[in-house]
């Protein structure tokens, strides 16, 4: 049931909108997505009416301004380590260990929830060892920096905890000159052309306008997960990709939405934003029917692990022929369905964490992502000595680079701990992304480097972190006539594709 039909007075249901709960219509979940921000005083056009408190007011356009704004109170726990399911038994010992290491009291924290969706139950909980104490934002940031420095091989993050809602008055002036004062939010009923210029997109959706800091108004749409997916797919995959590849991408993107529910944007009334932080949503323009078909043919299907656990479903452009263990990339807990796989029908007897084997592999054309269109399946990048010294200097002045040591490589050959040895000192860098960034956003950290005269030569494979689905590999499998479930099983082994609605 839609919120407008459910609630007599929308402002009283502000609390509901702050929860991870969502509504249903025709058995399909409707979630709230942040669309865009309006500056204080913006005129909003192409509307039919709006709801303020318990009354619905007809208007063609409105101008809003915000007063009496009090921000939401959010505090943060510092999370030191994610625990895998099989580590939960020993959480007390792990917590004790972190207390000793950090000098802070720590405990286990459950992030996420169990959701009922029609007759299915899905569980997106993850478990962390966290600080018992809650911190203000600035203090949390300071602690994050400190502990990330101290424990570079752990994924140390802050987990927001919502303490109280924001509050405000929205002053609305309609096109016929009348003024209204509304508490916390208004509900907008749009007319065709309201947002995307596409007529159909204004029908049957709810739009909320709610203020945030600096008096801005945040436009939030409540729409079905399926409709949102139509607008996520074009940002994630080429239209020219085979339909089965697009279907695999649709399931991965849908899984990601349910993975994030209730964990992101906890102090706001939207479940997800439309930026890369959650998933990029393209609001403008008409969506090609092929994207709509890919979503329709996989309606309600998500990747679950162990029956009810929503999987994490990361993807990257190209793995280079071998994907990586999640733990080696983000220092998270181990996920049995996100361990490195050979991206070919015949697994190889090579250990890519060993340089000799990696060298053989780099010389081969193995891998589903070995497509003509993929310029990053194998690659070569050169840096003059001066250039690389300058890049490294942004982190530390080690003098002239003499040697690059790969201290730890994952199963795909991606380096996640590297030492750069210079004439003055050396620098150890953790994390494949940090290594790539330092090297001028190198395509991946699955490389071998050597020096030829005054030039450093990097030869490597793939583009991106290498965890989960390789999009180029998925295109290749689609072209070979493999269906979407084959593609998903390749990259997320041990998960099941389950239709939850
Ligand atoms: Zn977000």
XYZ file of C-alpha atoms and ligand atoms in Angstrom:
502
model
C 0.000 0.000 0.000
C 1.282 3.454 -0.799
C 2.155 5.857 1.913
C -0.349 8.483 0.800
C -3.195 6.023 1.006
C -1.938 4.596 4.255
C -1.437 7.784 6.191
C -4.098 10.281 7.096
C -1.486 12.810 8.142
C 1.878 12.467 6.462
C 3.750 14.647 8.903
C 2.824 12.240 11.707
C 4.365 9.406 9.742
C 7.734 11.096 9.555
C 9.051 8.459 11.937
C 7.978 5.652 9.639
C 9.799 7.306 6.762
C 12.936 7.355 8.886
C 12.850 3.592 9.262
C 14.199 0.894 6.993
C 10.630 -0.298 6.386
C 9.008 0.073 3.026
C 5.594 -0.235 1.433
C 4.188 -2.641 -1.140
C 1.977 -2.191 -4.141
C 0.881 -5.248 -6.146
C 3.315 -7.257 -4.006
C 6.307 -5.262 -5.257
C 8.417 -3.338 -2.707
C 8.408 0.420 -3.064
C 11.536 2.114 -1.759
C 12.498 5.742 -1.293
C 15.329 7.152 -3.379
C 16.888 10.591 -3.149
C 16.512 12.345 -6.498
C 17.979 15.834 -6.194
C 18.389 18.905 -4.023
C 16.576 22.194 -4.487
C 17.953 25.449 -3.125
C 15.774 27.247 -0.599
C 13.191 29.286 -2.488
C 13.067 27.160 -5.642
C 9.855 27.143 -7.654
C 8.628 23.606 -8.261
C 6.432 23.282 -11.340
C 4.298 20.724 -13.141
C 2.438 19.517 -10.080
C -1.192 18.615 -9.579
C -1.399 18.976 -5.788
C 0.572 18.567 -2.596
C -0.177 17.242 0.881
C 0.600 19.331 3.926
C -0.256 17.747 7.265
C -3.629 16.126 6.742
C -4.857 18.227 3.842
C -4.371 17.947 0.114
C -4.059 21.257 -1.709
C -4.438 21.717 -5.467
C -1.690 23.790 -7.069
C 0.074 24.051 -10.415
C 3.364 25.127 -8.861
C 4.802 26.030 -5.478
C 7.686 27.942 -3.975
C 9.095 26.605 -0.732
C 11.273 28.026 1.998
C 12.495 26.368 5.155
C 12.419 27.699 8.713
C 12.973 26.341 12.244
C 15.353 23.694 10.956
C 16.907 21.389 13.525
C 19.271 18.776 12.123
C 18.979 15.062 12.729
C 21.262 13.752 15.428
C 23.562 11.035 14.160
C 26.432 9.523 16.068
C 29.051 7.092 14.929
C 30.578 3.896 16.151
C 34.005 2.926 14.919
C 33.939 -0.554 13.371
C 37.281 -2.350 13.535
C 36.599 -5.698 11.988
C 33.829 -7.470 10.174
C 33.103 -10.979 11.390
C 32.118 -13.830 9.107
C 29.221 -16.087 10.144
C 31.597 -18.755 11.379
C 33.507 -16.228 13.499
C 30.444 -15.155 15.496
C 31.032 -17.798 18.141
C 34.336 -16.178 19.028
C 33.114 -12.578 19.018
C 33.830 -12.085 22.736
C 37.500 -12.999 22.299
C 37.796 -10.867 19.168
C 36.228 -7.965 20.995
C 38.629 -8.369 23.915
C 41.559 -8.361 21.506
C 40.415 -5.117 19.898
C 39.894 -3.538 23.310
C 43.536 -4.258 24.113
C 44.752 -3.068 20.687
C 42.788 0.190 20.723
C 42.399 1.000 24.407
C 38.670 1.377 23.798
C 35.789 -0.697 25.026
C 34.431 -2.733 22.138
C 31.478 -5.004 21.468
C 29.706 -6.818 18.679
C 27.310 -4.796 16.545
C 24.674 -6.083 14.170
C 24.349 -3.895 11.093
C 21.262 -4.481 8.981
C 18.010 -6.321 9.566
C 15.716 -9.153 8.594
C 13.006 -8.165 6.131
C 9.792 -9.912 5.219
C 8.958 -9.590 1.575
C 5.729 -11.343 0.679
C 6.358 -14.933 1.692
C 10.138 -14.606 1.666
C 12.495 -13.580 4.401
C 15.768 -11.914 3.567
C 18.543 -11.048 5.931
C 21.102 -8.336 5.167
C 22.774 -8.315 8.561
C 26.525 -8.002 8.861
C 28.493 -8.232 12.090
C 31.229 -5.941 13.304
C 33.429 -5.431 16.324
C 32.768 -1.772 17.161
C 33.532 0.855 19.772
C 30.997 0.798 22.575
C 31.079 4.555 22.651
C 29.262 6.690 20.095
C 31.083 9.719 18.707
C 30.216 13.014 17.058
C 31.132 13.195 13.387
C 34.362 15.184 13.758
C 35.655 12.982 16.563
C 34.722 9.857 14.598
C 36.687 11.135 11.596
C 39.702 11.833 13.756
C 39.546 8.319 15.223
C 39.099 6.760 11.783
C 42.270 8.432 10.563
C 44.152 7.337 13.631
C 43.073 3.675 13.543
C 43.418 3.359 9.766
C 47.020 4.410 10.181
C 47.567 1.972 13.040
C 45.787 -1.004 11.432
C 46.172 -0.597 7.671
C 45.240 -4.203 6.929
C 41.772 -3.903 8.452
C 38.779 -2.207 6.955
C 38.065 0.405 9.619
C 34.839 2.274 8.991
C 32.333 4.353 10.902
C 28.788 3.122 11.317
C 26.184 5.869 11.681
C 23.587 5.466 14.401
C 20.459 7.580 14.134
C 19.447 9.227 17.392
C 16.741 11.714 16.456
C 15.008 13.055 13.369
C 15.544 16.405 11.755
C 12.724 18.882 12.213
C 11.570 21.938 10.270
C 8.744 24.006 8.950
C 8.284 24.154 5.181
C 6.648 27.388 4.148
C 4.806 26.880 0.871
C 3.481 29.571 -1.422
C 1.286 28.301 -4.250
C 0.800 29.777 -7.724
C -2.484 31.377 -6.611
C -0.679 33.278 -3.872
C -1.806 31.281 -0.819
C 0.609 30.416 1.993
C 0.875 27.223 4.017
C 3.048 26.062 6.887
C 3.854 22.343 6.825
C 5.744 20.256 9.377
C 8.858 18.318 8.278
C 7.791 17.307 4.796
C 5.283 17.652 2.018
C 4.071 15.017 -0.380
C 3.923 16.113 -4.010
C 1.524 14.707 -6.620
C 3.168 15.460 -9.956
C 1.834 16.087 -13.432
C 3.485 14.735 -16.584
C 6.780 16.466 -17.197
C 7.405 16.984 -13.484
C 10.847 15.515 -13.360
C 12.208 13.646 -16.327
C 10.077 15.100 -19.042
C 8.792 11.602 -19.588
C 5.033 11.465 -19.129
C 4.806 7.990 -17.702
C 7.283 8.740 -14.964
C 4.948 11.015 -13.095
C 2.132 8.499 -12.686
C 1.444 6.804 -9.405
C 4.707 7.749 -7.749
C 4.997 9.700 -4.559
C 7.463 12.512 -4.282
C 8.443 13.868 -0.900
C 10.141 17.149 -0.267
C 12.018 17.321 3.001
C 14.585 19.869 4.178
C 18.189 19.267 5.128
C 20.983 21.548 6.252
C 21.191 25.068 4.852
C 17.474 25.055 4.150
C 17.772 22.973 1.014
C 14.828 20.844 -0.034
C 15.551 17.229 -0.858
C 13.323 15.595 -3.425
C 12.701 11.925 -2.704
C 10.757 9.535 -4.898
C 8.927 6.502 -3.641
C 8.865 4.002 -6.442
C 9.015 0.267 -7.062
C 12.399 -1.394 -6.906
C 11.775 -2.583 -10.475
C 11.210 0.934 -11.823
C 14.328 2.191 -10.070
C 16.313 -0.643 -11.661
C 15.251 0.507 -15.146
C 17.121 3.695 -14.368
C 20.145 2.057 -12.724
C 20.976 -0.349 -15.558
C 21.885 2.230 -18.251
C 24.549 3.644 -15.943
C 26.084 0.239 -15.297
C 26.085 -1.642 -18.600
C 26.198 -0.952 -22.346
C 22.922 -1.143 -24.213
C 24.735 -3.248 -26.823
C 25.476 -5.996 -24.253
C 23.598 -9.268 -24.778
C 20.210 -9.460 -23.048
C 21.364 -12.256 -20.730
C 24.295 -10.089 -19.607
C 21.903 -7.237 -18.863
C 19.734 -9.659 -16.900
C 22.740 -10.743 -14.810
C 23.505 -7.068 -14.187
C 19.866 -6.448 -13.182
C 19.991 -9.238 -10.582
C 23.302 -7.928 -9.216
C 21.945 -4.366 -8.991
C 18.695 -5.547 -7.351
C 20.706 -7.591 -4.849
C 22.759 -4.501 -4.064
C 19.612 -2.488 -3.280
C 18.433 -5.070 -0.754
C 21.942 -5.344 0.698
C 21.926 -1.614 1.437
C 18.423 -1.283 2.874
C 18.495 0.139 6.363
C 22.279 0.509 6.441
C 22.802 3.607 4.370
C 21.371 7.094 4.909
C 20.081 6.155 8.339
C 19.242 9.711 9.352
C 17.363 10.490 6.156
C 13.969 9.477 4.863
C 15.420 7.819 1.785
C 16.789 4.303 1.648
C 19.321 4.952 -1.094
C 20.725 7.936 -2.966
C 21.106 8.083 -6.724
C 24.867 8.531 -6.745
C 27.721 6.029 -6.913
C 27.687 5.935 -3.085
C 24.676 3.628 -3.408
C 24.090 3.077 -7.126
C 23.973 5.687 -9.850
C 20.401 6.345 -11.030
C 19.820 8.117 -14.350
C 16.673 10.207 -14.018
C 16.625 12.014 -17.337
C 15.264 10.736 -20.582
C 13.506 7.682 -21.833
C 14.874 4.264 -20.963
C 15.532 1.808 -23.780
C 13.102 -1.119 -23.843
C 16.008 -3.592 -23.699
C 16.888 -2.434 -20.168
C 13.229 -2.675 -19.178
C 13.069 -6.200 -20.595
C 16.177 -7.297 -18.648
C 14.587 -6.070 -15.420
C 11.178 -7.560 -16.256
C 12.569 -11.004 -17.083
C 14.344 -11.178 -13.728
C 11.611 -9.518 -11.663
C 12.129 -9.960 -7.925
C 15.235 -12.153 -8.328
C 18.167 -11.624 -5.992
C 21.310 -13.505 -4.985
C 21.022 -15.169 -1.594
C 23.645 -17.072 0.321
C 22.839 -19.801 2.877
C 19.136 -19.564 2.204
C 18.280 -16.064 3.398
C 21.413 -13.920 3.496
C 21.498 -11.207 0.864
C 24.811 -11.484 -0.942
C 27.119 -8.623 -1.629
C 27.269 -8.367 -5.398
C 30.206 -6.174 -6.411
C 31.370 -6.004 -10.004
C 34.139 -4.363 -11.969
C 34.966 -3.706 -15.569
C 37.426 -6.520 -16.200
C 39.105 -9.121 -14.014
C 41.825 -10.082 -16.504
C 40.760 -13.710 -16.371
C 40.853 -14.378 -12.637
C 38.719 -12.703 -9.969
C 39.929 -11.840 -6.468
C 38.912 -12.765 -2.901
C 36.923 -9.940 -1.320
C 39.068 -10.063 1.801
C 42.223 -9.240 -0.141
C 40.674 -6.140 -1.642
C 38.617 -4.540 1.109
C 40.003 -6.354 4.188
C 36.458 -7.417 5.059
C 35.397 -10.756 6.461
C 35.732 -13.679 4.107
C 32.655 -14.298 1.928
C 32.515 -17.849 0.567
C 30.706 -16.626 -2.565
C 33.246 -13.880 -3.247
C 36.413 -15.873 -3.550
C 38.506 -15.676 -6.695
C 37.370 -17.770 -9.663
C 38.993 -18.642 -12.986
C 37.085 -16.786 -15.641
C 37.218 -19.525 -18.246
C 35.683 -22.960 -18.739
C 38.955 -24.698 -17.859
C 40.524 -23.743 -14.510
C 44.313 -23.408 -14.647
C 46.929 -24.973 -12.398
C 48.646 -21.670 -11.686
C 49.129 -19.760 -8.455
C 48.948 -16.103 -9.497
C 50.132 -14.933 -6.094
C 53.519 -16.231 -7.317
C 55.267 -13.942 -9.784
C 56.527 -16.715 -12.067
C 52.988 -18.023 -12.543
C 51.589 -14.526 -12.966
C 54.156 -13.910 -15.698
C 52.960 -17.006 -17.603
C 49.354 -15.928 -17.150
C 50.001 -12.384 -18.381
C 51.516 -13.842 -21.537
C 48.355 -15.886 -22.183
C 45.031 -14.758 -23.616
C 43.071 -16.747 -21.031
C 39.853 -15.219 -19.700
C 36.301 -14.543 -20.794
C 37.131 -10.845 -20.835
C 39.583 -11.409 -23.675
C 37.379 -9.445 -26.054
C 38.442 -7.184 -28.881
C 36.526 -4.345 -27.244
C 38.357 -4.856 -23.938
C 41.527 -2.786 -24.047
C 42.400 -3.715 -20.458
C 42.489 -7.493 -20.547
C 46.258 -7.152 -20.784
C 47.952 -3.775 -20.646
C 51.290 -2.019 -20.431
C 51.880 1.361 -18.770
C 55.179 3.216 -18.644
C 56.390 5.861 -16.226
C 59.659 7.764 -16.603
C 61.684 7.641 -13.375
C 61.029 11.319 -12.696
C 57.279 10.882 -13.029
C 57.053 7.897 -10.678
C 59.239 9.631 -8.084
C 56.928 12.605 -8.228
C 53.838 10.400 -7.799
C 55.300 8.626 -4.773
C 56.387 11.924 -3.267
C 52.724 12.828 -2.766
C 52.757 10.211 0.010
C 56.373 10.235 1.135
C 59.724 11.412 -0.117
C 61.609 8.146 -0.525
C 64.166 9.643 -2.934
C 64.637 7.842 -6.234
C 62.589 4.638 -6.594
C 64.891 1.613 -6.785
C 62.560 -1.343 -6.337
C 58.900 -2.275 -6.041
C 58.301 -5.263 -3.781
C 54.950 -7.028 -3.828
C 54.721 -8.116 -0.192
C 51.295 -9.691 -0.575
C 49.371 -10.736 -3.659
C 45.901 -12.209 -3.795
C 44.760 -15.197 -5.841
C 44.346 -13.050 -8.970
C 47.837 -11.611 -8.653
C 46.495 -8.304 -7.364
C 48.945 -6.734 -4.943
C 47.419 -5.611 -1.673
C 50.608 -4.816 0.191
C 53.452 -3.192 -1.696
C 56.742 -1.698 -0.655
C 58.330 1.059 -2.688
C 62.029 1.156 -1.909
C 63.841 4.406 -2.636
C 67.318 5.827 -2.225
C 66.298 7.672 0.971
C 63.725 5.403 2.596
C 60.829 3.147 1.725
C 57.060 3.281 1.751
C 54.629 0.446 2.458
C 51.150 0.806 0.947
C 48.164 -1.381 1.844
C 45.125 -1.968 -0.307
C 44.868 -2.410 -4.064
C 43.006 0.876 -4.517
C 45.615 2.844 -2.578
C 48.342 1.262 -4.671
C 46.548 2.051 -7.924
C 45.778 5.619 -6.878
C 49.353 6.244 -5.967
C 50.402 5.042 -9.428
C 48.264 7.581 -11.274
C 45.087 5.429 -11.135
C 46.660 2.379 -12.680
C 44.060 -0.025 -14.170
C 44.638 -2.734 -11.594
C 47.196 -3.883 -9.065
C 47.625 -7.227 -10.880
C 50.919 -6.243 -12.453
C 54.596 -7.009 -12.727
C 56.929 -4.013 -12.812
C 60.485 -3.702 -14.021
C 62.838 -0.958 -15.018
C 64.308 -0.511 -18.487
C 66.867 2.298 -18.560
C 65.075 5.286 -17.084
C 61.584 3.908 -17.645
C 59.448 1.882 -15.242
C 57.306 -0.597 -17.147
C 54.112 -2.021 -15.641
C 52.542 -5.005 -17.353
C 49.227 -6.076 -15.969
C 45.701 -7.320 -16.483
C 42.127 -6.235 -15.878
C 40.506 -2.997 -14.871
C 39.197 -2.505 -11.359
C 39.180 -4.361 -8.055
C 38.448 -7.757 -9.590
C 35.894 -8.846 -6.978
C 32.650 -10.484 -8.122
C 31.367 -10.116 -11.659
C 33.647 -9.046 -14.475
C 31.414 -7.006 -16.748
C 33.545 -7.717 -19.820
C 33.501 -11.394 -18.899
C 29.722 -11.265 -18.528
C 29.415 -9.711 -21.997
C 31.606 -12.434 -23.436
C 29.593 -15.203 -21.765
C 26.351 -13.601 -23.001
C 27.751 -13.534 -26.549
C 28.520 -17.235 -26.276
C 24.863 -17.883 -25.488
C 25.218 -18.486 -21.763
C 22.173 -17.436 -19.769
C 22.101 -14.992 -16.873
C 22.081 -17.696 -14.211
C 25.239 -19.265 -15.698
C 26.898 -15.843 -15.644
C 25.903 -15.161 -12.036
C 26.963 -18.642 -10.891
C 30.355 -18.077 -12.474
C 31.070 -14.894 -10.546
C 29.084 -15.456 -7.349
C 29.502 -19.191 -6.767
C 27.599 -20.701 -3.823
C 24.777 -18.186 -4.131
C 21.245 -19.020 -5.239
C 19.136 -16.858 -7.502
C 15.854 -16.577 -5.621
C 12.672 -14.798 -6.665
C 11.590 -13.010 -3.488
C 8.514 -11.354 -5.010
Zn 24.032 6.621 -0.927
